[in-house]
Coordinates of N, CA and C in Angstrom, one line a residue:
X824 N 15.1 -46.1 -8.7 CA 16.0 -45.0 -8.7 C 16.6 -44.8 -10.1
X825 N 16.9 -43.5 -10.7 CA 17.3 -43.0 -11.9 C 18.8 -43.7 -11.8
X826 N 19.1 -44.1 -12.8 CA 20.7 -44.2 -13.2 C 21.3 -42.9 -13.0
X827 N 20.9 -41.9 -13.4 CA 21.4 -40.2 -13.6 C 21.9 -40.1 -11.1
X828 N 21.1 -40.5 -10.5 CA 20.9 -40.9 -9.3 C 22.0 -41.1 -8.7
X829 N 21.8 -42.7 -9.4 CA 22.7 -44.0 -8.6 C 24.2 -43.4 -8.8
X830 N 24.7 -42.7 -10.3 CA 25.7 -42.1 -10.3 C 26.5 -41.4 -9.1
X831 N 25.2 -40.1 -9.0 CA 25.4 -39.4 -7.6 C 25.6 -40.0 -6.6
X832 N 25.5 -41.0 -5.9 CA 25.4 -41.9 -4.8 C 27.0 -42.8 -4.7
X833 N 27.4 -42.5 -3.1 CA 28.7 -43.3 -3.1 C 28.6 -43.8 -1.7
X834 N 29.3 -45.0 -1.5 CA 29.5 -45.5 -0.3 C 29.8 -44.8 0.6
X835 N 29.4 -45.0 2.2 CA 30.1 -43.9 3.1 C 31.6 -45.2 3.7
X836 N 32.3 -44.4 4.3 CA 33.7 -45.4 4.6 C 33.0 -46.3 5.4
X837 N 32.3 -46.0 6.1 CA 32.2 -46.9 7.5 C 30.8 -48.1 7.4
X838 N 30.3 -48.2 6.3 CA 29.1 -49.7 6.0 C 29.1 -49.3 5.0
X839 N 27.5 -49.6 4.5 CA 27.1 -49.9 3.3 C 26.1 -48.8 3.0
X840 N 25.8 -47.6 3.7 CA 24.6 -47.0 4.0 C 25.6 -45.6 2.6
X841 N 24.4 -45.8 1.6 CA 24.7 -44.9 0.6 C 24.6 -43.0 1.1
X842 N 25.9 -42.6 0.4 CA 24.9 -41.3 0.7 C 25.3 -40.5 -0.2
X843 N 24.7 -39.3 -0.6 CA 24.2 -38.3 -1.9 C 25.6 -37.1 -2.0
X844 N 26.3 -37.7 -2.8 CA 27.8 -37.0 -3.2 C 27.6 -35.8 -4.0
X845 N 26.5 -35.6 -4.7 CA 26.3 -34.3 -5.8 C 26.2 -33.3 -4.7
X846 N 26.9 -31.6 -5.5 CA 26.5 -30.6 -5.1 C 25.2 -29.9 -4.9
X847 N 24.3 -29.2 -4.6 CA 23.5 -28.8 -4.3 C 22.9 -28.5 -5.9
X848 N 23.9 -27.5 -6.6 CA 23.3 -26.9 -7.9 C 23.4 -28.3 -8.7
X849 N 23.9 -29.3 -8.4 CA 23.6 -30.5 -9.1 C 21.9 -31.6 -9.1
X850 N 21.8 -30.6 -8.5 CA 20.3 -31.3 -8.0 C 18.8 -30.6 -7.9
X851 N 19.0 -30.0 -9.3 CA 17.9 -28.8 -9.3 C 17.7 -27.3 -9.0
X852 N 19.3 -26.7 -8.4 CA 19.2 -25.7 -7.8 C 18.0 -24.8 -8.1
X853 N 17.7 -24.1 -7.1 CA 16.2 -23.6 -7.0 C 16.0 -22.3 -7.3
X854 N 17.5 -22.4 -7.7 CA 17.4 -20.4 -7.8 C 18.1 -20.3 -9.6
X855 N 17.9 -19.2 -10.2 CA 18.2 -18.7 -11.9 C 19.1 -18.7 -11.2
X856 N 20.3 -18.2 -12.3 CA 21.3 -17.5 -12.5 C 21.3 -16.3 -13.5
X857 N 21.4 -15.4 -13.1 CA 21.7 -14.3 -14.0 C 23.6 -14.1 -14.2
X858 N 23.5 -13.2 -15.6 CA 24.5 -12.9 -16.1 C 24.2 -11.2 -16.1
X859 N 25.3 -10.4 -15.7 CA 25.1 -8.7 -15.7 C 26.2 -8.6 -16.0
X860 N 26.1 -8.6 -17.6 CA 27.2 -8.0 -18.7 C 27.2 -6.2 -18.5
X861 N 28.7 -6.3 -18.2 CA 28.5 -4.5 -18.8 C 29.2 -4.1 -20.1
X862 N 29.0 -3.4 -21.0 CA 29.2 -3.2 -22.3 C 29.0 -1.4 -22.6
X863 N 29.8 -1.1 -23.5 CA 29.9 0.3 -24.3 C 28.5 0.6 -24.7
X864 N 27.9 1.1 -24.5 CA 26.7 1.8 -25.2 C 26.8 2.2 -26.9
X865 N 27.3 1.3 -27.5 CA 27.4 1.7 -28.6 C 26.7 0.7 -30.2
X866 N 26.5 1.5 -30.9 CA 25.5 0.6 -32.2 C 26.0 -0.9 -32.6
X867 N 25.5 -1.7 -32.4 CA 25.9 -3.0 -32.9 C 26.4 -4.2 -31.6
X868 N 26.6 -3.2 -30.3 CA 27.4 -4.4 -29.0 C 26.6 -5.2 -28.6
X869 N 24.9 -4.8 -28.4 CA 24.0 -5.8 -28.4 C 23.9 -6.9 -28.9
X870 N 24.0 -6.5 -30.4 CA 23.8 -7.7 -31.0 C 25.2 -8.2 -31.2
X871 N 25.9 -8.2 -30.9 CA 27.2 -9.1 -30.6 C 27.2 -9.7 -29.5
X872 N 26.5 -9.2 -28.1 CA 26.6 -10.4 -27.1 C 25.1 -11.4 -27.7
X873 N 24.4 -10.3 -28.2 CA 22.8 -11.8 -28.2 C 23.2 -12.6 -29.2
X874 N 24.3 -12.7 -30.2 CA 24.5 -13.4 -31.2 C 24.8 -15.0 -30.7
X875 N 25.5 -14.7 -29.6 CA 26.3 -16.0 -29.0 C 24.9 -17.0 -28.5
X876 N 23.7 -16.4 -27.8 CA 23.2 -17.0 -27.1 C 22.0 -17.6 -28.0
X877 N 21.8 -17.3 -29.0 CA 20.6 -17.7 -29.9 C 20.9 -19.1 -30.9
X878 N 20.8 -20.3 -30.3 CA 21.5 -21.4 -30.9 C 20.4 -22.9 -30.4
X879 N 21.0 -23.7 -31.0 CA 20.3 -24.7 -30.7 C 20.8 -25.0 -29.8
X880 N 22.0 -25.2 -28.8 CA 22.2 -25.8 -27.3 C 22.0 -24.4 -26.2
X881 N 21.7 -23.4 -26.8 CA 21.1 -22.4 -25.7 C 20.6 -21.3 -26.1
X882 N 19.1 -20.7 -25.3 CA 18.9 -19.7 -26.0 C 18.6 -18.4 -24.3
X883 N 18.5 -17.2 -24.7 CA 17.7 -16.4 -23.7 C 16.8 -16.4 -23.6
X884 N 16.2 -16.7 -21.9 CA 14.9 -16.7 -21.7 C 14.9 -15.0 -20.7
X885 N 16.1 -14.4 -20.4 CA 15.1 -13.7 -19.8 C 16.4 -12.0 -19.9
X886 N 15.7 -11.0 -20.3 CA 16.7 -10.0 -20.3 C 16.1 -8.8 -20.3
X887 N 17.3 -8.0 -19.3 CA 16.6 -6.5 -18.7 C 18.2 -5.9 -19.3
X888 N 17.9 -4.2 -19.7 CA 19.0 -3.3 -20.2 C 19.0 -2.5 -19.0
X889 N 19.6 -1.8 -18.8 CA 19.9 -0.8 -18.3 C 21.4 -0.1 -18.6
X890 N 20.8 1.4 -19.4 CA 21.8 1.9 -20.1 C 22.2 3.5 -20.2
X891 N 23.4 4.2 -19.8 CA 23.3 5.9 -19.7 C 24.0 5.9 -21.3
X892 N 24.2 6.9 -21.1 CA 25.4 7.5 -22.1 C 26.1 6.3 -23.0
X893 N 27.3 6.3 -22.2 CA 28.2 5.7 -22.8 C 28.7 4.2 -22.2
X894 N 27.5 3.8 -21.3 CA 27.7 2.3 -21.3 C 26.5 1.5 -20.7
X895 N 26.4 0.3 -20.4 CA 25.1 -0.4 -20.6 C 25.8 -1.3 -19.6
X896 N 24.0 -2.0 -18.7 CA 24.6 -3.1 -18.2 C 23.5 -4.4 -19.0
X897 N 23.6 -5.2 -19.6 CA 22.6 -5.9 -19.6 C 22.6 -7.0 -18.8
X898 N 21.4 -7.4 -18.2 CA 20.6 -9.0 -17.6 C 20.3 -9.7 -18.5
X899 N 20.7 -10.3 -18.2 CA 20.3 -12.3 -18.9 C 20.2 -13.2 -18.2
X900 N 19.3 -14.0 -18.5 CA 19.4 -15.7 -18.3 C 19.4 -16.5 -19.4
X901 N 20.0 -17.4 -19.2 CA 20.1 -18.2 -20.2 C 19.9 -19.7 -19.7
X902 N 19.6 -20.1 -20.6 CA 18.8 -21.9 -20.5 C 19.8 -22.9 -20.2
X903 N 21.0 -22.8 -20.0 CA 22.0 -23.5 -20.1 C 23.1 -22.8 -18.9
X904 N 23.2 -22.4 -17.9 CA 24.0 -21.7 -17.0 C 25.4 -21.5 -17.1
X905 N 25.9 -23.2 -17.7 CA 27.3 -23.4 -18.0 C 27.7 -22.9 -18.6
X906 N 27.0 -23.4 -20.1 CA 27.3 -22.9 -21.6 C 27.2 -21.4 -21.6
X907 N 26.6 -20.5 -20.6 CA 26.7 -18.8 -20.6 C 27.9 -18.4 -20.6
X908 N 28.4 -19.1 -19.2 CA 29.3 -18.8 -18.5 C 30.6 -18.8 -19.1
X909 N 30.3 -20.2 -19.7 CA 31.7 -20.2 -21.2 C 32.2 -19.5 -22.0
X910 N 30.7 -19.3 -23.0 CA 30.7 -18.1 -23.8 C 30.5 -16.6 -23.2
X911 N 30.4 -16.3 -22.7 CA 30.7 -15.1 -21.9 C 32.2 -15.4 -22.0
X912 N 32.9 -16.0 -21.3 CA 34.7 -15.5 -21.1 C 35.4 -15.8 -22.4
X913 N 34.3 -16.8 -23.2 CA 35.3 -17.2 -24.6 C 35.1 -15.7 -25.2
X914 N 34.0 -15.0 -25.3 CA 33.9 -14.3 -26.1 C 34.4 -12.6 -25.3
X915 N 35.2 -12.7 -24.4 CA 35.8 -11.8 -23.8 C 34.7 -10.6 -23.1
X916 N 33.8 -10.5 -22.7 CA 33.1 -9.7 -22.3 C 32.9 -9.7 -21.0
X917 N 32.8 -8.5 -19.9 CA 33.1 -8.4 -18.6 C 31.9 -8.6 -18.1
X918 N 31.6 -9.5 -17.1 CA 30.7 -9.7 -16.5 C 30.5 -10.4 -15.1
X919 N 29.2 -10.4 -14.2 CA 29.4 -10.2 -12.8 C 28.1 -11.7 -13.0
X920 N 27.9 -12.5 -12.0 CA 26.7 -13.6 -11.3 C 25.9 -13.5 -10.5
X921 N 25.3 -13.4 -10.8 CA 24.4 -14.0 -9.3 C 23.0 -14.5 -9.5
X922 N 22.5 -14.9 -8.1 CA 21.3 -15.5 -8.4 C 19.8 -15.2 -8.3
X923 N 18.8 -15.4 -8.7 CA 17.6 -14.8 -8.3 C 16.4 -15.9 -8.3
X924 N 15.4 -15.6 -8.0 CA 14.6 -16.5 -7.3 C 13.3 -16.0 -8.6
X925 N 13.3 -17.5 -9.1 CA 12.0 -17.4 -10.3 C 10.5 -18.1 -9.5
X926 N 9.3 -17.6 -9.8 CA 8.3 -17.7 -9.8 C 7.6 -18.1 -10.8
X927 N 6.7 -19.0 -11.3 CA 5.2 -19.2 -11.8 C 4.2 -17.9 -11.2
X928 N 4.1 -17.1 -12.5 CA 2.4 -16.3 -12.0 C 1.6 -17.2 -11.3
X929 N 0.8 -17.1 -10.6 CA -0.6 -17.8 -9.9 C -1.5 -17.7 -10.8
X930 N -2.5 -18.3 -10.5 CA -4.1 -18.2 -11.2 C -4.3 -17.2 -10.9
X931 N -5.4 -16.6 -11.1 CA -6.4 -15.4 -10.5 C -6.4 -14.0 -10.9
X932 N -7.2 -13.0 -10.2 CA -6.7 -11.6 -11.1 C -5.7 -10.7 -10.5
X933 N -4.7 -11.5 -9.7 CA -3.6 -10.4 -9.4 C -2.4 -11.1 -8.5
X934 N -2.2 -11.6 -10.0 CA -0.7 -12.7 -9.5 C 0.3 -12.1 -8.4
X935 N 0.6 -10.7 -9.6 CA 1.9 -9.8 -9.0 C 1.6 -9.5 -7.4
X936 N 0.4 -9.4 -7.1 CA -0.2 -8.9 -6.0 C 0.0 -10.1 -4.6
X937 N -0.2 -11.2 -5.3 CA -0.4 -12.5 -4.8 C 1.4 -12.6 -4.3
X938 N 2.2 -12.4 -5.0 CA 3.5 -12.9 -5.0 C 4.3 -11.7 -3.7
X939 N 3.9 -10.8 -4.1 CA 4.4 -9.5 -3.2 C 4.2 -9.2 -2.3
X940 N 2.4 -10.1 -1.4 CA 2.1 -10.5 -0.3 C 2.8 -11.3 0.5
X941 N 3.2 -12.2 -0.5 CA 3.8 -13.5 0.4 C 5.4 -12.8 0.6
X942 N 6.2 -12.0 0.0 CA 7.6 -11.4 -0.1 C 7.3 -10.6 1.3
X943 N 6.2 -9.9 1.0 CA 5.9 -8.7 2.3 C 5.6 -9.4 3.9
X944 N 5.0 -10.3 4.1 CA 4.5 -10.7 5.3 C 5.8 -11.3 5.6
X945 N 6.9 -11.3 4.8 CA 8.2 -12.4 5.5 C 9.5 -11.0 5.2
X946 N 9.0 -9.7 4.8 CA 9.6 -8.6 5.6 C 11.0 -8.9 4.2
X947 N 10.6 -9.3 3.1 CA 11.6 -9.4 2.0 C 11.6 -8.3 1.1
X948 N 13.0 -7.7 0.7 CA 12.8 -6.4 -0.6 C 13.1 -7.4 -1.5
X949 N 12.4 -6.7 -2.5 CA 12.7 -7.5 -3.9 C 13.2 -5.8 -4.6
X950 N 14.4 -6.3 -4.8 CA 15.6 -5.0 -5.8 C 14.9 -4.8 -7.2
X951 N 14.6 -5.9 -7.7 CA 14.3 -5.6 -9.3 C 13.7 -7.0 -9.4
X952 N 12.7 -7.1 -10.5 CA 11.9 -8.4 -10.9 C 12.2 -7.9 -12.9
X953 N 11.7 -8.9 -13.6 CA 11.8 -9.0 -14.7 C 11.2 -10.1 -15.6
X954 N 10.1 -10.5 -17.1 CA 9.5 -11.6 -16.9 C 10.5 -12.6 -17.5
X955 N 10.0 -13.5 -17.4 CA 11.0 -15.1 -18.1 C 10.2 -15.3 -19.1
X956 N 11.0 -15.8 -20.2 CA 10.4 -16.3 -21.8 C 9.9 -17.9 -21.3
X957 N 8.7 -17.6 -20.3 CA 8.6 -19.1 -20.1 C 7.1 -19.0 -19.9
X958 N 6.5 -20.4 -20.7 CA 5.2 -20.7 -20.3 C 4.8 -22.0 -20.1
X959 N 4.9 -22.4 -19.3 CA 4.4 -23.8 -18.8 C 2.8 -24.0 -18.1
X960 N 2.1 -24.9 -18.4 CA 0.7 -25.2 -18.1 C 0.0 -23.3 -18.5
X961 N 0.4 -22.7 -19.7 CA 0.0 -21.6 -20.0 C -0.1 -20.3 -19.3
X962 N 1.0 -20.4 -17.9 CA 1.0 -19.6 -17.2 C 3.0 -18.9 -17.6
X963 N 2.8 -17.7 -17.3 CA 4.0 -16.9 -17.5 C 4.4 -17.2 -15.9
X964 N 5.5 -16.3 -16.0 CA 6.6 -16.5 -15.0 C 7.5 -14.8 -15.0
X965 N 8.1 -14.8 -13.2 CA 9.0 -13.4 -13.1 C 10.2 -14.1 -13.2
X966 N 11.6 -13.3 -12.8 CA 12.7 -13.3 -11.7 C 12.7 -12.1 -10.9
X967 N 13.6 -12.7 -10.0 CA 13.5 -11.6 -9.2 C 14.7 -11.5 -7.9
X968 N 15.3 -10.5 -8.1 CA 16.4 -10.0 -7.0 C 15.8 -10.2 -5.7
X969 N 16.0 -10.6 -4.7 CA 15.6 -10.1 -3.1 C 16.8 -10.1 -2.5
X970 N 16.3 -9.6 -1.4 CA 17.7 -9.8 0.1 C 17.8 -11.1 0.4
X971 N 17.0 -11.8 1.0 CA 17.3 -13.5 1.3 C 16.4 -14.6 -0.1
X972 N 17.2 -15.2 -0.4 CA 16.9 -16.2 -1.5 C 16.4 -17.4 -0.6
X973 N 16.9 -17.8 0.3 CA 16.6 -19.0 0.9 C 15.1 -18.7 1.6
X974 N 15.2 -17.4 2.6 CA 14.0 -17.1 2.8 C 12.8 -17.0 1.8
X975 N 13.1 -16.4 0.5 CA 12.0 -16.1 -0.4 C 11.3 -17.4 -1.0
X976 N 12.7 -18.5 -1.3 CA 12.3 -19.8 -1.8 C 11.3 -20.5 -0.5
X977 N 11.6 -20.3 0.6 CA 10.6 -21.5 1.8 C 9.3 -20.2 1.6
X978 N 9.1 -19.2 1.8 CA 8.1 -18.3 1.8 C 7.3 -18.4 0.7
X979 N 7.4 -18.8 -0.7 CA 7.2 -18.6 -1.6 C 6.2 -20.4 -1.9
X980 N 7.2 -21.1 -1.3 CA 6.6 -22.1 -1.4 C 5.8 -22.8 -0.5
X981 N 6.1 -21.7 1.1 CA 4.6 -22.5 2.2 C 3.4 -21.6 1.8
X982 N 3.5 -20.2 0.9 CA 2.3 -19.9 0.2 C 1.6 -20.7 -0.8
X983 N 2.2 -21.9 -1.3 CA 2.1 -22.4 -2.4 C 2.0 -22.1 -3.9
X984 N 3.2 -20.7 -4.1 CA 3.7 -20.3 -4.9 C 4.7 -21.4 -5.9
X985 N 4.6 -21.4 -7.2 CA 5.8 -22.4 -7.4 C 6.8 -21.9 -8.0
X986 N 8.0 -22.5 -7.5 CA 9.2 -21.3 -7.9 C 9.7 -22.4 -9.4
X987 N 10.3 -21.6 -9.8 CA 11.0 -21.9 -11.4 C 12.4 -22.2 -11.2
X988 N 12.5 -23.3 -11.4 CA 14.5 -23.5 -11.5 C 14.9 -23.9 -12.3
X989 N 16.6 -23.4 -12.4 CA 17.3 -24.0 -13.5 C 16.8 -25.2 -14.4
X990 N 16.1 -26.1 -13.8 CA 15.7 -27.6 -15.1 C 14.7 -27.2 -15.8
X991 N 13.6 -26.1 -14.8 CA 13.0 -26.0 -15.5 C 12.8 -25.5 -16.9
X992 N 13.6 -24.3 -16.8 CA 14.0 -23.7 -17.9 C 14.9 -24.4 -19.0
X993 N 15.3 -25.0 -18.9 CA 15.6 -26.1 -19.8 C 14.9 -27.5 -20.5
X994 N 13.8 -27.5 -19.4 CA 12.7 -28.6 -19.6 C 11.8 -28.0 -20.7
X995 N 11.6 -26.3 -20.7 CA 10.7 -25.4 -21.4 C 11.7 -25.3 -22.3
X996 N 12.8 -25.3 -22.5 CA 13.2 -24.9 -23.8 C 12.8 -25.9 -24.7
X997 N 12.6 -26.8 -24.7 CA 12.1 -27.9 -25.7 C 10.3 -27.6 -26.0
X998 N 10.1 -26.9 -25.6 CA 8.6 -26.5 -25.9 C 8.5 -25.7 -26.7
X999 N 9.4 -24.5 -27.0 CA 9.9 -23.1 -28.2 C 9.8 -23.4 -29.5

């Protein structure tokens, strides 16, 4: 058993029988986290929020714009969840959470096709997808919005799709 483990692990009152005290997102959570900054549509705001995230303790792996006139929302993920979160309020900029469900492309000639089978046969919308700055065993990777997360994660993986989580992306940032 890992020391990182044994940490997590505390006596229950009543014997000796250990049991697993970490939170869920302490233990791999299985789902991204996105960040949806909203911002002025104006010359130079971009590169004042991407300034913060381009660093040696975190970088972006994954970012969608959407933008009218006079203001913008951008998507992000970032390799570090915490460290986002931080910088985001240190650096004053309004912003919303939530989570999305990453995928590994498949082998073969029609991943997206492959992935959108397994969403469809289990009756799931997917709102918006987007790709991740990620390549592991030389395969790319999505995110992706749906209605049920929990659903899309068990569906995704009794197809033998493999989903992308939080470590991973951080296991790949040392590959960059």
């Amino acid at each position: 058993m890992s020391a990182k483990k044994r940490d997590r692990e505390s006596k229950d009152f009543g014997g000796s029988a250990a049991t697993e005290s970490a939170t869920i997102r302490g233990q791999g959570w299985p789902c991204l986290h996105q960040f949806a900054v909203f911002m002025e549509n104006r010359v130079g705001r971009l590169h004042d929020l991407l300034r913060h995230f381009e660093g040696p303790e975190i970088r972006v792996v994954a970012l969608s714009i959407a933008n009218s006139v006079d203001c913008a929302f951008v998507r992000l993920i970032v390799s570090d969840t915490d460290r986002g979160r931080e910088i985001l309020q240190l650096s004053k900029f309004a912003f919303s959470e939530s989570d999305l469900v990453g995928v590994e492309l498949p082998g073969g000639t029609q991943p997206f096709v492959q992935i959108c089978i397994a969403l469809l046969q289990a009756e799931l919308n997917v709102h918006y997808t987007y790709p991740l700055l990620y390549r592991r065993r030389g395969r790319g990777a999505i995110a992706m919005y749906v209605d049920d997360i929990d659903l899309a994660l068990r569906t995704l993986e009794e197809k033998g799709l493999r989903v992308v989580t939080e470590d991973d992306l951080r296991e790949d940032d040392e590959s960059f």
